Structure formats: C-alpha cells, structure tokens
Amino acid sequence: AWVRATDASDLVHGEVISLRTIVLDRRRSTETSELRTALQGQVTALQGQVTALQEQVTTLQGQQGLAGDHTQSELPEEAGG
C-alpha cells in the first residue's frame, strides 16, 4: 500500500508540475503577445513621426531652393552693376 501511495503521489506531483509548466508557458505567451502589440504601436507612432519630419525637411529644402534661386538670380545683376 505504501508503494502504491508513493507512486500515486509521484504521479500527482508530476501532473502538478506539468500543469504549472503549461500555465507559465501560456502566461509568457500572453505577455509576449501583449508586448509585441505594444511595440507595434510604438513602431507605427515612430513611423508617423518620421514621415512628418521628412515632410518638414522637404518643405525646408523647397524654401531654401526658392531662396537660393532668388539669390542666384540677383547675383548676376549685382555683379554686372
């Protein structure tokens, strides 16, 4: 009887360990999924910021180009005068 009780106890202990492992794996999987979702949101936000900055750079380059064209068109007149 002692051997059977010990065997049963070992079996139950093994099952408990197995269930704990399953629960921990699922918890980690859920946490990983949540972190992945949060990171994807941050990436999306950063991509939006990069796009906005690129638009600002393009606008500034356009303004500098206009200013540069204006300055260049005046230079020959000043040099010739």
N, CA, C and O atoms as a GROMACS GRO file, in nm:
protein
  324
    1ALA      N    1   0.083  -0.119   0.000
    1ALA     CA    2   0.000   0.000   0.000
    1ALA      C    3   0.087   0.126   0.000
    1ALA      O    4   0.055   0.225  -0.065
    2TRP      N    5   0.197   0.119   0.074
    2TRP     CA    6   0.287   0.233   0.081
    2TRP      C    7   0.346   0.265  -0.056
    2TRP      O    8   0.356   0.381  -0.095
    3VAL      N    9   0.384   0.161  -0.129
    3VAL     CA   10   0.442   0.180  -0.261
    3VAL      C   11   0.340   0.242  -0.356
    3VAL      O   12   0.372   0.333  -0.432
    4ARG      N   13   0.216   0.191  -0.352
    4ARG     CA   14   0.112   0.247  -0.438
    4ARG      C   15   0.083   0.393  -0.402
    4ARG      O   16   0.064   0.476  -0.491
    5ALA      N   17   0.081   0.424  -0.275
    5ALA     CA   18   0.056   0.562  -0.232
    5ALA      C   19   0.170   0.653  -0.278
    5ALA      O   20   0.147   0.765  -0.323
    6THR      N   21   0.291   0.604  -0.267
    6THR     CA   22   0.408   0.681  -0.312
    6THR      C   23   0.403   0.701  -0.463
    6THR      O   24   0.429   0.811  -0.513
    7ASP      N   25   0.370   0.594  -0.535
    7ASP     CA   26   0.360   0.604  -0.681
    7ASP      C   27   0.250   0.703  -0.720
    7ASP      O   28   0.269   0.784  -0.812
    8ALA      N   29   0.137   0.697  -0.652
    8ALA     CA   30   0.026   0.789  -0.680
    8ALA      C   31   0.068   0.932  -0.650
    8ALA      O   32   0.038   1.024  -0.726
    9SER      N   33   0.138   0.950  -0.539
    9SER     CA   34   0.185   1.084  -0.502
    9SER      C   35   0.283   1.137  -0.606
    9SER      O   36   0.276   1.253  -0.645
   10ASP      N   37   0.374   1.052  -0.651
   10ASP     CA   38   0.470   1.092  -0.754
   10ASP      C   39   0.398   1.129  -0.884
   10ASP      O   40   0.434   1.226  -0.951
   11LEU      N   41   0.296   1.050  -0.918
   11LEU     CA   42   0.220   1.076  -1.039
   11LEU      C   43   0.148   1.211  -1.030
   11LEU      O   44   0.151   1.291  -1.124
   12VAL      N   45   0.083   1.235  -0.917
   12VAL     CA   46   0.012   1.362  -0.896
   12VAL      C   47   0.111   1.478  -0.898
   12VAL      O   48   0.085   1.582  -0.959
   13HIS      N   49   0.225   1.460  -0.832
   13HIS     CA   50   0.327   1.564  -0.830
   13HIS      C   51   0.373   1.596  -0.974
   13HIS      O   52   0.388   1.712  -1.010
   14GLY      N   53   0.394   1.493  -1.053
   14GLY     CA   54   0.434   1.512  -1.193
   14GLY      C   55   0.328   1.587  -1.272
   14GLY      O   56   0.360   1.674  -1.353
   15GLU      N   57   0.202   1.554  -1.248
   15GLU     CA   58   0.092   1.622  -1.317
   15GLU      C   59   0.085   1.769  -1.276
   15GLU      O   60   0.063   1.856  -1.360
   16VAL      N   61   0.104   1.795  -1.148
   16VAL     CA   62   0.102   1.934  -1.099
   16VAL      C   63   0.215   2.014  -1.165
   16VAL      O   64   0.194   2.126  -1.210
   17ILE      N   65   0.333   1.956  -1.169
   17ILE     CA   66   0.447   2.024  -1.233
   17ILE      C   67   0.416   2.051  -1.380
   17ILE      O   68   0.443   2.159  -1.431
   18SER      N   69   0.359   1.952  -1.446
   18SER     CA   70   0.323   1.966  -1.588
   18SER      C   71   0.221   2.079  -1.608
   18SER      O   72   0.235   2.160  -1.699
   19LEU      N   73   0.119   2.083  -1.522
   19LEU     CA   74   0.018   2.188  -1.532
   19LEU      C   75   0.077   2.326  -1.504
   19LEU      O   76   0.042   2.424  -1.570
   20ARG      N   77   0.166   2.333  -1.407
   20ARG     CA   78   0.232   2.462  -1.378
   20ARG      C   79   0.312   2.509  -1.499
   20ARG      O   80   0.311   2.627  -1.534
   21THR      N   81   0.380   2.415  -1.562
   21THR     CA   82   0.458   2.449  -1.681
   21THR      C   83   0.368   2.502  -1.792
   21THR      O   84   0.401   2.600  -1.858
   22ILE      N   85   0.254   2.437  -1.812
   22ILE     CA   86   0.159   2.480  -1.915
   22ILE      C   87   0.107   2.621  -1.884
   22ILE      O   88   0.101   2.706  -1.972
   23VAL      N   89   0.071   2.643  -1.758
   23VAL     CA   90   0.019   2.775  -1.717
   23VAL      C   91   0.126   2.883  -1.738
   23VAL      O   92   0.096   2.990  -1.791
   24LEU      N   93   0.248   2.855  -1.696
   24LEU     CA   94   0.356   2.953  -1.713
   24LEU      C   95   0.384   2.980  -1.860
   24LEU      O   96   0.406   3.095  -1.899
   25ASP      N   97   0.383   2.876  -1.942
   25ASP     CA   98   0.405   2.893  -2.086
   25ASP      C   99   0.297   2.981  -2.147
   25ASP      O  100   0.326   3.068  -2.228
   26ARG      N  101   0.172   2.957  -2.108
   26ARG     CA  102   0.062   3.038  -2.162
   26ARG      C  103   0.073   3.182  -2.114
   26ARG      O  104   0.047   3.275  -2.191
   27ARG      N  105   0.111   3.200  -1.989
   27ARG     CA  106   0.126   3.335  -1.935
   27ARG      C  107   0.236   3.409  -2.012
   27ARG      O  108   0.219   3.525  -2.050
   28ARG      N  109   0.348   3.340  -2.034
   28ARG     CA  110   0.458   3.402  -2.109
   28ARG      C  111   0.414   3.434  -2.252
   28ARG      O  112   0.447   3.539  -2.306
   29SER      N  113   0.340   3.344  -2.310
   29SER     CA  114   0.292   3.365  -2.447
   29SER      C  115   0.200   3.487  -2.453
   29SER      O  116   0.210   3.567  -2.546
   30THR      N  117   0.113   3.500  -2.355
   30THR     CA  118   0.022   3.615  -2.349
   30THR      C  119   0.102   3.744  -2.330
   30THR      O  120   0.076   3.844  -2.396
   31GLU      N  121   0.198   3.741  -2.238
   31GLU     CA  122   0.280   3.860  -2.213
   31GLU      C  123   0.359   3.898  -2.337
   31GLU      O  124   0.370   4.016  -2.371
   32THR      N  125   0.413   3.797  -2.405
   32THR     CA  126   0.489   3.823  -2.527
   32THR      C  127   0.399   3.886  -2.633
   32THR      O  128   0.440   3.979  -2.702
   33SER      N  129   0.279   3.834  -2.646
   33SER     CA  130   0.184   3.888  -2.743
   33SER      C  131   0.148   4.032  -2.710
   33SER      O  132   0.140   4.117  -2.799
   34GLU      N  133   0.126   4.060  -2.582
   34GLU     CA  134   0.092   4.196  -2.540
   34GLU      C  135   0.209   4.292  -2.566
   34GLU      O  136   0.189   4.404  -2.612
   35LEU      N  137   0.330   4.246  -2.536
   35LEU     CA  138   0.448   4.329  -2.561
   35LEU      C  139   0.466   4.354  -2.710
   35LEU      O  140   0.500   4.465  -2.752
   36ARG      N  141   0.444   4.251  -2.790
   36ARG     CA  142   0.455   4.266  -2.935
   36ARG      C  143   0.355   4.370  -2.986
   36ARG      O  144   0.388   4.453  -3.070
   37THR      N  145   0.233   4.364  -2.935
   37THR     CA  146   0.130   4.459  -2.976
   37THR      C  147   0.169   4.602  -2.936
   37THR      O  148   0.153   4.695  -3.014
   38ALA      N  149   0.220   4.616  -2.813
   38ALA     CA  150   0.262   4.749  -2.766
   38ALA      C  151   0.378   4.802  -2.851
   38ALA      O  152   0.379   4.919  -2.888
   39LEU      N  153   0.474   4.716  -2.881
   39LEU     CA  154   0.587   4.758  -2.963
   39LEU      C  155   0.544   4.796  -3.104
   39LEU      O  156   0.595   4.892  -3.161
   40GLN      N  157   0.450   4.721  -3.158
   40GLN     CA  158   0.400   4.753  -3.292
   40GLN      C  159   0.334   4.891  -3.292
   40GLN      O  160   0.347   4.967  -3.387
   41GLY      N  161   0.262   4.922  -3.184
   41GLY     CA  162   0.202   5.054  -3.172
   41GLY      C  163   0.307   5.163  -3.168
   41GLY      O  164   0.291   5.269  -3.229
   42GLN      N  165   0.416   5.138  -3.095
   42GLN     CA  166   0.524   5.236  -3.088
   42GLN      C  167   0.592   5.252  -3.223
   42GLN      O  168   0.626   5.364  -3.262
   43VAL      N  169   0.612   5.142  -3.293
   43VAL     CA  170   0.674   5.148  -3.426
   43VAL      C  171   0.587   5.230  -3.520
   43VAL      O  172   0.637   5.314  -3.595
   44THR      N  173   0.457   5.207  -3.515
   44THR     CA  174   0.364   5.282  -3.600
   44THR      C  175   0.371   5.431  -3.568
   44THR      O  176   0.373   5.514  -3.659
   45ALA      N  177   0.374   5.465  -3.440
   45ALA     CA  178   0.383   5.605  -3.399
   45ALA      C  179   0.514   5.667  -3.448
   45ALA      O  180   0.515   5.780  -3.496
   46LEU      N  181   0.623   5.594  -3.434
   46LEU     CA  182   0.753   5.645  -3.479
   46LEU      C  183   0.757   5.661  -3.630
   46LEU      O  184   0.817   5.757  -3.681
   47GLN      N  185   0.694   5.570  -3.702
   47GLN     CA  186   0.689   5.584  -3.848
   47GLN      C  187   0.613   5.710  -3.887
   47GLN      O  188   0.650   5.779  -3.982
   48GLY      N  189   0.508   5.740  -3.813
   48GLY     CA  190   0.433   5.863  -3.838
   48GLY      C  191   0.519   5.986  -3.813
   48GLY      O  192   0.513   6.083  -3.888
   49GLN      N  193   0.599   5.982  -3.707
   49GLN     CA  194   0.686   6.094  -3.676
   49GLN      C  195   0.794   6.111  -3.783
   49GLN      O  196   0.826   6.223  -3.822
   50VAL      N  197   0.848   5.999  -3.830
   50VAL     CA  198   0.949   6.004  -3.936
   50VAL      C  199   0.890   6.066  -4.062
   50VAL      O  200   0.952   6.150  -4.126
   51THR      N  201   0.769   6.024  -4.097
   51THR     CA  202   0.702   6.079  -4.215
   51THR      C  203   0.682   6.230  -4.200
   51THR      O  204   0.706   6.306  -4.294
   52ALA      N  205   0.638   6.273  -4.082
   52ALA     CA  206   0.617   6.416  -4.057
   52ALA      C  207   0.750   6.492  -4.069
   52ALA      O  208   0.753   6.601  -4.126
   53LEU      N  209   0.857   6.436  -4.015
   53LEU     CA  210   0.988   6.502  -4.024
   53LEU      C  211   1.037   6.508  -4.168
   53LEU      O  212   1.095   6.608  -4.210
   54GLN      N  213   1.013   6.400  -4.243
   54GLN     CA  214   1.052   6.401  -4.384
   54GLN      C  215   0.978   6.510  -4.460
   54GLN      O  216   1.035   6.577  -4.547
   55GLU      N  217   0.851   6.527  -4.429
   55GLU     CA  218   0.772   6.633  -4.493
   55GLU      C  219   0.826   6.771  -4.457
   55GLU      O  220   0.832   6.860  -4.542
   56GLN      N  221   0.867   6.788  -4.331
   56GLN     CA  222   0.924   6.916  -4.288
   56GLN      C  223   1.055   6.943  -4.361
   56GLN      O  224   1.081   7.056  -4.404
   57VAL      N  225   1.138   6.839  -4.374
   57VAL     CA  226   1.265   6.854  -4.445
   57VAL      C  227   1.240   6.893  -4.590
   57VAL      O  228   1.305   6.983  -4.643
   58THR      N  229   1.145   6.826  -4.653
   58THR     CA  230   1.112   6.857  -4.792
   58THR      C  231   1.064   7.001  -4.805
   58THR      O  232   1.104   7.072  -4.898
   59THR      N  233   0.981   7.045  -4.712
   59THR     CA  234   0.932   7.184  -4.713
   59THR      C  235   1.048   7.281  -4.696
   59THR      O  236   1.057   7.380  -4.770
   60LEU      N  237   1.136   7.254  -4.600
   60LEU     CA  238   1.251   7.343  -4.577
   60LEU      C  239   1.344   7.345  -4.698
   60LEU      O  240   1.396   7.450  -4.735
   61GLN      N  241   1.365   7.229  -4.758
   61GLN     CA  242   1.450   7.224  -4.877
   61GLN      C  243   1.388   7.304  -4.990
   61GLN      O  244   1.457   7.373  -5.065
   62GLY      N  245   1.256   7.296  -5.002
   62GLY     CA  246   1.187   7.374  -5.103
   62GLY      C  247   1.202   7.523  -5.078
   62GLY      O  248   1.223   7.600  -5.171
   63GLN      N  249   1.192   7.562  -4.951
   63GLN     CA  250   1.207   7.704  -4.916
   63GLN      C  251   1.350   7.750  -4.943
   63GLN      O  252   1.371   7.861  -4.992
   64GLN      N  253   1.446   7.667  -4.910
   64GLN     CA  254   1.587   7.702  -4.935
   64GLN      C  255   1.614   7.709  -5.085
   64GLN      O  256   1.690   7.793  -5.132
   65GLY      N  257   1.550   7.618  -5.158
   65GLY     CA  258   1.566   7.620  -5.303
   65GLY      C  259   1.512   7.748  -5.362
   65GLY      O  260   1.573   7.806  -5.451
   66LEU      N  261   1.397   7.793  -5.312
   66LEU     CA  262   1.339   7.919  -5.360
   66LEU      C  263   1.428   8.036  -5.323
   66LEU      O  264   1.452   8.126  -5.403
   67ALA      N  265   1.478   8.034  -5.199
   67ALA     CA  266   1.567   8.142  -5.155
   67ALA      C  267   1.696   8.137  -5.234
   67ALA      O  268   1.750   8.241  -5.273
   68GLY      N  269   1.746   8.017  -5.260
   68GLY     CA  270   1.869   8.002  -5.338
   68GLY      C  271   1.850   8.051  -5.480
   68GLY      O  272   1.938   8.118  -5.534
   69ASP      N  273   1.738   8.017  -5.542
   69ASP     CA  274   1.709   8.061  -5.678
   69ASP      C  275   1.700   8.214  -5.682
   69ASP      O  276   1.750   8.277  -5.774
   70HIS      N  277   1.635   8.270  -5.583
   70HIS     CA  278   1.617   8.415  -5.576
   70HIS      C  279   1.754   8.484  -5.563
   70HIS      O  280   1.782   8.583  -5.631
   71THR      N  281   1.837   8.430  -5.473
   71THR     CA  282   1.969   8.488  -5.451
   71THR      C  283   2.055   8.474  -5.576
   71THR      O  284   2.125   8.568  -5.615
   72GLN      N  285   2.050   8.359  -5.640
   72GLN     CA  286   2.130   8.336  -5.760
   72GLN      C  287   2.085   8.427  -5.874
   72GLN      O  288   2.169   8.473  -5.952
   73SER      N  289   1.957   8.453  -5.885
   73SER     CA  290   1.909   8.539  -5.993
   73SER      C  291   1.951   8.684  -5.970
   73SER      O  292   1.963   8.760  -6.066
   74GLU      N  293   1.973   8.723  -5.846
   74GLU     CA  294   2.015   8.860  -5.817
   74GLU      C  295   2.165   8.878  -5.834
   74GLU      O  296   2.210   8.988  -5.863
   75LEU      N  297   2.242   8.772  -5.816
   75LEU     CA  298   2.387   8.785  -5.820
   75LEU      C  299   2.439   8.841  -5.953
   75LEU      O  300   2.522   8.933  -5.950
   76PRO      N  301   2.395   8.791  -6.067
   76PRO     CA  302   2.449   8.847  -6.192
   76PRO      C  303   2.417   8.995  -6.207
   76PRO      O  304   2.500   9.070  -6.259
   77GLU      N  305   2.300   9.038  -6.164
   77GLU     CA  306   2.264   9.179  -6.175
   77GLU      C  307   2.357   9.264  -6.091
   77GLU      O  308   2.403   9.370  -6.134
   78GLU      N  309   2.384   9.216  -5.967
   78GLU     CA  310   2.471   9.292  -5.878
   78GLU      C  311   2.614   9.293  -5.933
   78GLU      O  312   2.682   9.395  -5.928
   79ALA      N  313   2.656   9.178  -5.984
   79ALA     CA  314   2.792   9.169  -6.036
   79ALA      C  315   2.808   9.258  -6.160
   79ALA      O  316   2.914   9.318  -6.181
   80GLY      N  317   2.703   9.266  -6.240
   80GLY     CA  318   2.710   9.346  -6.363
   80GLY      C  319   2.696   9.495  -6.337
   80GLY      O  320   2.734   9.576  -6.421
   81GLY      N  321   2.641   9.533  -6.222
   81GLY     CA  322   2.611   9.673  -6.196
   81GLY      C  323   2.726   9.746  -6.149
   81GLY      O  324   2.717   9.866  -6.123
   0.00000   0.00000   0.00000
